[in-house]
Amino acid sequence: MSPIDSIKYLKQMMQTSFAAMDPASGQVKAWVGGIDFKWFKYDHVTANRQVGSTFKPILYTLALTDAGLNPESYIGG
């Protein structure tokens, strides 16, 4: 399997989650914890995760602001 074939194959099994609630009543409107619970017995909605990846955009924004950059600044590759 070539690298591009591998990417195409794994893209079909993208692991993601979604939960939606009514803010007024707290009623759960939608809950999608993964692609297929029959084969992947892991609920991504209730899973415990490290905060590192969630915190990165906040940290990067602070670093760019401290460097005197703004959203319109160009940063070369």
CSV table of C-alpha atoms in Angstrom, one decimal:
chain,number,residue,atom,x,y,z
A,1,MET,CA,0.0,0.0,0.0
A,2,SER,CA,1.4,3.4,-1.0
A,3,PRO,CA,1.4,6.3,1.4
A,4,ILE,CA,-1.4,8.0,-0.5
A,5,ASP,CA,-3.5,4.8,-0.4
A,6,SER,CA,-2.9,4.5,3.3
A,7,ILE,CA,-4.1,8.1,3.8
A,8,LYS,CA,-7.2,7.5,1.7
A,9,TYR,CA,-8.0,4.3,3.7
A,10,LEU,CA,-7.5,5.9,7.1
A,11,LYS,CA,-9.5,9.0,6.1
A,12,GLN,CA,-12.6,6.7,5.8
A,13,MET,CA,-12.2,5.9,9.5
A,14,MET,CA,-11.7,9.4,10.8
A,15,GLN,CA,-12.2,9.4,14.6
A,16,THR,CA,-14.2,12.3,15.8
A,17,SER,CA,-17.2,13.1,18.1
A,18,PHE,CA,-20.1,15.5,18.4
A,19,ALA,CA,-22.5,16.3,21.2
A,20,ALA,CA,-25.3,18.9,21.1
A,21,MET,CA,-27.5,20.0,24.0
A,22,ASP,CA,-30.4,22.3,24.4
A,23,PRO,CA,-29.0,25.1,26.7
A,24,ALA,CA,-32.4,25.9,28.2
A,25,SER,CA,-33.5,22.4,29.2
A,26,GLY,CA,-30.2,20.5,29.2
A,27,GLN,CA,-31.7,17.9,26.9
A,28,VAL,CA,-29.3,16.0,24.7
A,29,LYS,CA,-30.2,16.6,21.1
A,30,ALA,CA,-27.4,14.7,19.4
A,31,TRP,CA,-24.6,12.3,20.5
A,32,VAL,CA,-22.1,10.9,18.1
A,33,GLY,CA,-19.2,9.3,19.9
A,34,GLY,CA,-17.3,7.7,17.0
A,35,ILE,CA,-17.7,6.1,13.6
A,36,ASP,CA,-19.2,2.7,14.6
A,37,PHE,CA,-19.5,1.4,18.2
A,38,LYS,CA,-19.8,-2.2,16.9
A,39,TRP,CA,-16.2,-2.1,15.8
A,40,PHE,CA,-14.6,0.7,17.8
A,41,LYS,CA,-15.8,0.5,21.4
A,42,TYR,CA,-14.6,4.0,22.4
A,43,ASP,CA,-16.8,7.0,23.1
A,44,HIS,CA,-14.9,10.1,22.0
A,45,VAL,CA,-17.5,12.4,23.7
A,46,THR,CA,-16.8,11.2,27.2
A,47,ALA,CA,-13.2,10.2,26.8
A,48,ASN,CA,-10.5,11.7,29.0
A,49,ARG,CA,-7.9,13.7,27.1
A,50,GLN,CA,-4.8,15.7,27.8
A,51,VAL,CA,-5.3,19.4,27.5
A,52,GLY,CA,-2.2,20.0,25.5
A,53,SER,CA,-3.7,20.1,22.0
A,54,THR,CA,-6.6,22.2,23.2
A,55,PHE,CA,-4.3,24.7,24.8
A,56,LYS,CA,-1.9,25.1,21.9
A,57,PRO,CA,-3.9,27.8,19.9
A,58,ILE,CA,-4.1,29.9,23.1
A,59,LEU,CA,-0.4,29.6,23.8
A,60,TYR,CA,0.6,30.3,20.2
A,61,THR,CA,-1.7,33.3,20.1
A,62,LEU,CA,-0.1,34.7,23.2
A,63,ALA,CA,3.4,34.1,21.8
A,64,LEU,CA,2.5,35.9,18.6
A,65,THR,CA,1.0,38.8,20.4
A,66,ASP,CA,4.1,39.1,22.7
A,67,ALA,CA,6.2,39.2,19.5
A,68,GLY,CA,4.3,42.2,18.3
A,69,LEU,CA,2.4,40.3,15.5
A,70,ASN,CA,-1.3,40.5,14.7
A,71,PRO,CA,-3.7,38.4,12.7
A,72,GLU,CA,-2.7,40.2,9.4
A,73,SER,CA,1.0,39.6,9.9
A,74,TYR,CA,2.8,37.4,7.4
A,75,ILE,CA,5.1,34.7,8.8
A,76,GLY,CA,7.2,33.0,6.2
A,77,GLY,CA,7.6,29.2,6.1
